Amino acid sequence: MAPVARELSAVTGILEPFQTETTLEGQVQELRSVLLEHGKVPVTLVGFSWGAYLSFMLAARYPALVKKLVLVSSPPFEEQYAASVTQTRMTRLNKNDQAGAQALLTQLADPETPNKNALLAKLGTLMAHADTYDAANAMEEGFHCQYEVFKDVWDEANELRKKQILIQMAKSITCPVVAIHGDWDPHPAEGVNDPLTRVLADFRFVLLEKCGHRPWIERNAAENFYKVLVAEI
């Protein structure tokens, strides 16, 4: 989120918290500590992708810390919408990349495979192409991949989603919630819009056209994305 943080820093004060903890609860508490130590609470919390889930959970656990929640490109909140994500990504790849992605998934699933951090990084690069509609800017390199952290935290989150605990957390959220989502994002928009519309009292959904998973790199959507985001914060 560094490019977005830099852009928004021209408008208001910005924190870009990093997650280093290896469990879901650890990451929630880590984010809480950062906000209390460095932020002027209550804050407007903007979460992208996994960060949308993390921000959602924090707002449910500690509603006094969050005055508005903005979910960017969130994963779906109910299991029925999640099954299509990988399939959608695979169909957008050419045959060679499909074979490469499948091989990487097989290797990652094998407990005996060494150096999974590098394999996860390669898979992420392939999926990023499938996630993007029309990139105007090159995607910046992220931090070093940590496969075990990724797997453990996502496994915990998936369990919460399967058991419908995740969506039930919405009942504890007291602030306004806005979701911004691209119409080309492989995470289906209805998987965010429909569940949250049912359970949140103050919820608004913004769908960006010709926009993939990272709105700020999209040629057709970046300007509108920043316009919406600045208006919300």
mmCIF file of C-alpha atoms in Angstrom:
data_model
loop_
_atom_site.group_PDB
_atom_site.id
_atom_site.type_symbol
_atom_site.label_atom_id
_atom_site.label_comp_id
_atom_site.label_asym_id
_atom_site.label_seq_id
_atom_site.Cartn_x
_atom_site.Cartn_y
_atom_site.Cartn_z
ATOM 1 C CA MET A 1 0.000 0.000 0.000
ATOM 2 C CA ALA A 2 3.015 2.317 -0.067
ATOM 3 C CA PRO A 3 1.965 4.147 -3.280
ATOM 4 C CA VAL A 4 -1.480 4.791 -1.809
ATOM 5 C CA ALA A 5 -0.048 5.951 1.512
ATOM 6 C CA ARG A 6 2.253 8.401 -0.284
ATOM 7 C CA GLU A 7 -0.624 9.770 -2.368
ATOM 8 C CA LEU A 8 -2.885 10.241 0.646
ATOM 9 C CA SER A 9 -0.124 11.857 2.693
ATOM 10 C CA ALA A 10 -0.683 14.997 0.620
ATOM 11 C CA VAL A 11 -4.208 15.159 2.026
ATOM 12 C CA THR A 12 -3.918 14.047 5.641
ATOM 13 C CA GLY A 13 -1.697 12.272 8.139
ATOM 14 C CA ILE A 14 -1.123 8.631 7.228
ATOM 15 C CA LEU A 15 0.159 5.545 9.015
ATOM 16 C CA GLU A 16 1.200 2.463 7.039
ATOM 17 C CA PRO A 17 1.266 -0.332 9.624
ATOM 18 C CA PHE A 18 3.195 -3.491 8.799
ATOM 19 C CA GLN A 19 2.179 -6.956 9.996
ATOM 20 C CA THR A 20 4.962 -9.078 11.484
ATOM 21 C CA GLU A 21 3.024 -11.364 13.836
ATOM 22 C CA THR A 22 2.507 -14.985 12.808
ATOM 23 C CA THR A 23 -1.100 -15.487 13.999
ATOM 24 C CA LEU A 24 -4.373 -13.764 13.252
ATOM 25 C CA GLU A 25 -4.827 -12.665 16.858
ATOM 26 C CA GLY A 26 -1.237 -11.470 16.933
ATOM 27 C CA GLN A 27 -1.806 -9.296 13.880
ATOM 28 C CA VAL A 28 -4.994 -7.809 15.341
ATOM 29 C CA GLN A 29 -3.183 -6.891 18.544
ATOM 30 C CA GLU A 30 -0.163 -5.596 16.609
ATOM 31 C CA LEU A 31 -2.391 -3.264 14.572
ATOM 32 C CA ARG A 32 -4.175 -2.115 17.725
ATOM 33 C CA SER A 33 -0.851 -1.275 19.353
ATOM 34 C CA VAL A 34 0.321 0.725 16.330
ATOM 35 C CA LEU A 35 -2.888 2.767 16.268
ATOM 36 C CA LEU A 36 -2.759 3.497 19.986
ATOM 37 C CA GLU A 37 0.935 4.408 19.927
ATOM 38 C CA HIS A 38 1.155 6.382 16.701
ATOM 39 C CA GLY A 39 -2.398 7.320 15.684
ATOM 40 C CA LYS A 40 -4.913 9.869 16.856
ATOM 41 C CA VAL A 41 -7.823 7.550 17.584
ATOM 42 C CA PRO A 42 -10.470 7.083 16.437
ATOM 43 C CA VAL A 43 -8.930 6.732 12.963
ATOM 44 C CA THR A 44 -10.192 6.084 9.468
ATOM 45 C CA LEU A 45 -8.881 2.613 8.709
ATOM 46 C CA VAL A 46 -8.223 1.667 5.081
ATOM 47 C CA GLY A 47 -7.545 -2.018 4.510
ATOM 48 C CA PHE A 48 -6.557 -3.632 1.206
ATOM 49 C CA SER A 49 -7.097 -7.340 0.419
ATOM 50 C CA TRP A 50 -5.986 -9.256 3.541
ATOM 51 C CA GLY A 51 -5.770 -5.865 5.220
ATOM 52 C CA ALA A 52 -9.506 -5.432 4.629
ATOM 53 C CA TYR A 53 -10.191 -8.532 6.718
ATOM 54 C CA LEU A 54 -7.716 -7.417 9.377
ATOM 55 C CA SER A 55 -9.206 -3.922 9.555
ATOM 56 C CA PHE A 56 -12.711 -5.406 9.703
ATOM 57 C CA MET A 57 -11.757 -7.640 12.630
ATOM 58 C CA LEU A 58 -10.094 -4.804 14.508
ATOM 59 C CA ALA A 59 -13.116 -2.533 14.024
ATOM 60 C CA ALA A 60 -15.337 -5.296 15.407
ATOM 61 C CA ARG A 61 -13.097 -5.999 18.396
ATOM 62 C CA TYR A 62 -12.205 -2.400 19.224
ATOM 63 C CA PRO A 63 -14.951 -0.144 17.801
ATOM 64 C CA ALA A 64 -13.763 2.871 19.816
ATOM 65 C CA LEU A 65 -10.549 2.967 17.756
ATOM 66 C CA VAL A 66 -12.211 3.302 14.325
ATOM 67 C CA LYS A 67 -14.393 6.182 13.096
ATOM 68 C CA LYS A 68 -14.695 4.865 9.520
ATOM 69 C CA LEU A 69 -13.724 1.625 7.805
ATOM 70 C CA VAL A 70 -12.757 1.520 4.128
ATOM 71 C CA LEU A 71 -12.388 -1.951 2.613
ATOM 72 C CA VAL A 72 -10.426 -2.022 -0.653
ATOM 73 C CA SER A 73 -10.578 -5.176 -2.793
ATOM 74 C CA SER A 74 -11.689 -7.323 0.115
ATOM 75 C CA PRO A 75 -11.908 -11.105 -0.110
ATOM 76 C CA PRO A 76 -15.489 -12.405 0.086
ATOM 77 C CA PHE A 77 -17.160 -12.603 3.482
ATOM 78 C CA GLU A 78 -19.021 -15.858 2.906
ATOM 79 C CA GLU A 79 -17.676 -19.212 1.770
ATOM 80 C CA GLN A 80 -20.095 -19.630 -1.136
ATOM 81 C CA TYR A 81 -18.379 -16.762 -2.973
ATOM 82 C CA ALA A 82 -14.818 -17.916 -2.332
ATOM 83 C CA ALA A 83 -14.644 -21.063 -4.434
ATOM 84 C CA SER A 84 -14.513 -19.199 -7.757
ATOM 85 C CA VAL A 85 -11.505 -16.975 -6.971
ATOM 86 C CA THR A 86 -8.706 -19.381 -7.934
ATOM 87 C CA GLN A 87 -10.672 -20.676 -10.915
ATOM 88 C CA THR A 88 -11.196 -17.142 -12.222
ATOM 89 C CA ARG A 89 -7.488 -16.387 -11.881
ATOM 90 C CA MET A 90 -6.461 -19.573 -13.682
ATOM 91 C CA THR A 91 -8.762 -18.948 -16.645
ATOM 92 C CA ARG A 92 -7.113 -15.561 -17.184
ATOM 93 C CA LEU A 93 -3.649 -17.082 -17.570
ATOM 94 C CA ASN A 94 -2.255 -18.518 -20.792
ATOM 95 C CA LYS A 95 -1.600 -22.273 -20.925
ATOM 96 C CA ASN A 96 2.059 -22.003 -19.925
ATOM 97 C CA ASP A 97 1.296 -19.795 -16.943
ATOM 98 C CA GLN A 98 -1.612 -22.023 -15.944
ATOM 99 C CA ALA A 99 0.732 -25.016 -15.900
ATOM 100 C CA GLY A 100 3.324 -23.044 -13.955
ATOM 101 C CA ALA A 101 0.770 -21.870 -11.387
ATOM 102 C CA GLN A 102 -0.591 -25.391 -10.943
ATOM 103 C CA ALA A 103 2.919 -26.761 -10.452
ATOM 104 C CA LEU A 104 3.630 -24.109 -7.829
ATOM 105 C CA LEU A 105 0.370 -24.881 -6.000
ATOM 106 C CA THR A 106 1.265 -28.585 -5.975
ATOM 107 C CA GLN A 107 4.742 -27.866 -4.621
ATOM 108 C CA LEU A 108 3.400 -25.548 -1.921
ATOM 109 C CA ALA A 109 0.931 -28.221 -0.806
ATOM 110 C CA ASP A 110 3.728 -30.767 -0.356
ATOM 111 C CA PRO A 111 5.094 -30.727 3.233
ATOM 112 C CA GLU A 112 8.494 -31.869 1.943
ATOM 113 C CA THR A 113 9.002 -28.961 -0.464
ATOM 114 C CA PRO A 114 11.883 -26.660 0.600
ATOM 115 C CA ASN A 115 12.147 -22.887 0.091
ATOM 116 C CA LYS A 116 8.418 -22.222 -0.060
ATOM 117 C CA ASN A 117 8.942 -18.489 0.431
ATOM 118 C CA ALA A 118 10.457 -18.182 -3.057
ATOM 119 C CA LEU A 119 7.734 -20.368 -4.568
ATOM 120 C CA LEU A 120 5.013 -18.239 -3.006
ATOM 121 C CA ALA A 121 6.641 -15.115 -4.444
ATOM 122 C CA LYS A 122 6.620 -16.673 -7.931
ATOM 123 C CA LEU A 123 2.976 -17.652 -7.560
ATOM 124 C CA GLY A 124 2.130 -14.143 -6.405
ATOM 125 C CA THR A 125 3.703 -12.672 -9.522
ATOM 126 C CA LEU A 126 1.640 -14.946 -11.775
ATOM 127 C CA MET A 127 -1.578 -14.196 -9.893
ATOM 128 C CA ALA A 128 -0.906 -10.459 -10.023
ATOM 129 C CA HIS A 129 -1.121 -10.613 -13.815
ATOM 130 C CA ALA A 130 -4.452 -12.428 -13.562
ATOM 131 C CA ASP A 131 -5.690 -9.851 -11.055
ATOM 132 C CA THR A 132 -4.970 -6.829 -13.262
ATOM 133 C CA TYR A 133 -7.239 -5.385 -15.962
ATOM 134 C CA ASP A 134 -4.878 -2.834 -17.547
ATOM 135 C CA ALA A 135 -1.885 -1.685 -15.514
ATOM 136 C CA ALA A 136 -0.640 1.854 -16.089
ATOM 137 C CA ASN A 137 2.096 1.535 -13.484
ATOM 138 C CA ALA A 138 4.451 -1.302 -12.659
ATOM 139 C CA MET A 139 3.593 -3.115 -9.463
ATOM 140 C CA GLU A 140 6.088 -2.374 -6.731
ATOM 141 C CA GLU A 141 8.014 -5.140 -5.069
ATOM 142 C CA GLY A 142 6.595 -6.179 -1.739
ATOM 143 C CA PHE A 143 8.323 -7.487 1.348
ATOM 144 C CA HIS A 144 9.937 -10.909 1.470
ATOM 145 C CA CYS A 145 7.265 -13.617 1.319
ATOM 146 C CA GLN A 146 6.787 -15.744 4.439
ATOM 147 C CA TYR A 147 4.866 -18.828 3.413
ATOM 148 C CA GLU A 148 4.218 -20.241 6.886
ATOM 149 C CA VAL A 149 2.823 -16.937 8.168
ATOM 150 C CA PHE A 150 0.686 -16.573 5.041
ATOM 151 C CA LYS A 151 -0.679 -20.113 5.348
ATOM 152 C CA ASP A 152 -1.328 -20.061 9.090
ATOM 153 C CA VAL A 153 -3.064 -16.677 9.136
ATOM 154 C CA TRP A 154 -5.166 -17.435 6.066
ATOM 155 C CA ASP A 155 -6.133 -20.853 7.436
ATOM 156 C CA GLU A 156 -7.416 -19.149 10.584
ATOM 157 C CA ALA A 157 -9.329 -16.552 8.577
ATOM 158 C CA ASN A 158 -10.835 -19.200 6.289
ATOM 159 C CA GLU A 159 -12.111 -21.107 9.301
ATOM 160 C CA LEU A 160 -13.798 -17.962 10.610
ATOM 161 C CA ARG A 161 -15.416 -17.443 7.208
ATOM 162 C CA LYS A 162 -16.558 -21.072 6.858
ATOM 163 C CA LYS A 163 -18.138 -21.019 10.324
ATOM 164 C CA GLN A 164 -19.780 -17.637 9.551
ATOM 165 C CA ILE A 165 -18.007 -16.120 12.528
ATOM 166 C CA LEU A 166 -16.390 -13.514 10.274
ATOM 167 C CA ILE A 167 -19.656 -12.068 8.981
ATOM 168 C CA GLN A 168 -21.170 -12.179 12.473
ATOM 169 C CA MET A 169 -18.387 -9.846 13.626
ATOM 170 C CA ALA A 170 -20.124 -7.121 11.627
ATOM 171 C CA LYS A 171 -22.728 -6.869 14.379
ATOM 172 C CA SER A 172 -20.054 -5.322 16.612
ATOM 173 C CA ILE A 173 -18.979 -2.670 14.086
ATOM 174 C CA THR A 174 -20.450 0.717 14.944
ATOM 175 C CA CYS A 175 -18.742 3.005 12.404
ATOM 176 C CA PRO A 176 -19.666 3.695 8.756
ATOM 177 C CA VAL A 177 -18.194 1.136 6.327
ATOM 178 C CA VAL A 178 -17.355 1.733 2.663
ATOM 179 C CA ALA A 179 -16.188 -1.008 0.296
ATOM 180 C CA ILE A 180 -14.318 -0.111 -2.911
ATOM 181 C CA HIS A 181 -14.054 -2.938 -5.414
ATOM 182 C CA GLY A 182 -13.000 -3.453 -9.013
ATOM 183 C CA ASP A 183 -15.347 -5.150 -11.469
ATOM 184 C CA TRP A 184 -12.388 -7.223 -12.768
ATOM 185 C CA ASP A 185 -11.229 -8.315 -9.328
ATOM 186 C CA PRO A 186 -11.288 -12.128 -9.175
ATOM 187 C CA HIS A 187 -12.733 -11.790 -5.695
ATOM 188 C CA PRO A 188 -16.418 -11.423 -6.657
ATOM 189 C CA ALA A 189 -17.947 -8.069 -5.800
ATOM 190 C CA GLU A 190 -21.176 -9.697 -4.667
ATOM 191 C CA GLY A 191 -19.195 -11.645 -2.072
ATOM 192 C CA VAL A 192 -18.500 -8.350 -0.340
ATOM 193 C CA ASN A 193 -21.573 -6.298 -1.212
ATOM 194 C CA ASP A 194 -24.336 -8.799 -0.504
ATOM 195 C CA PRO A 195 -23.250 -10.077 2.943
ATOM 196 C CA LEU A 196 -22.256 -6.658 4.282
ATOM 197 C CA THR A 197 -25.434 -5.015 2.987
ATOM 198 C CA ARG A 198 -27.420 -7.526 5.032
ATOM 199 C CA VAL A 199 -25.604 -7.058 8.314
ATOM 200 C CA LEU A 200 -24.236 -3.501 8.486
ATOM 201 C CA ALA A 201 -26.448 -0.544 9.363
ATOM 202 C CA ASP A 202 -24.231 2.032 7.631
ATOM 203 C CA PHE A 203 -22.656 0.478 4.529
ATOM 204 C CA ARG A 204 -21.900 1.749 1.031
ATOM 205 C CA PHE A 205 -20.427 -0.139 -1.905
ATOM 206 C CA VAL A 206 -18.462 1.498 -4.730
ATOM 207 C CA LEU A 207 -17.773 -0.561 -7.870
ATOM 208 C CA LEU A 208 -14.955 0.671 -10.124
ATOM 209 C CA GLU A 209 -15.190 -0.185 -13.818
ATOM 210 C CA LYS A 210 -12.293 -1.745 -15.753
ATOM 211 C CA CYS A 211 -10.491 -2.288 -12.468
ATOM 212 C CA GLY A 212 -8.675 -5.300 -11.058
ATOM 213 C CA HIS A 213 -7.455 -6.147 -7.580
ATOM 214 C CA ARG A 214 -5.071 -3.165 -7.176
ATOM 215 C CA PRO A 215 -7.068 -0.074 -8.179
ATOM 216 C CA TRP A 216 -4.164 2.361 -7.856
ATOM 217 C CA ILE A 217 -2.202 0.754 -10.707
ATOM 218 C CA GLU A 218 -5.145 0.544 -13.106
ATOM 219 C CA ARG A 219 -5.061 2.843 -16.138
ATOM 220 C CA ASN A 220 -8.841 3.263 -16.267
ATOM 221 C CA ALA A 221 -9.649 3.319 -12.566
ATOM 222 C CA ALA A 222 -6.799 4.858 -10.548
ATOM 223 C CA GLU A 223 -8.026 8.441 -10.799
ATOM 224 C CA ASN A 224 -11.543 7.537 -9.736
ATOM 225 C CA PHE A 225 -10.203 5.296 -6.964
ATOM 226 C CA TYR A 226 -8.229 8.137 -5.413
ATOM 227 C CA LYS A 227 -11.163 10.511 -5.848
ATOM 228 C CA VAL A 228 -13.442 8.155 -3.905
ATOM 229 C CA LEU A 229 -10.809 7.390 -1.293
ATOM 230 C CA VAL A 230 -9.921 11.021 -0.606
ATOM 231 C CA ALA A 231 -13.624 11.874 -0.278
ATOM 232 C CA GLU A 232 -14.044 9.121 2.303
ATOM 233 C CA ILE A 233 -11.096 10.073 4.494
#
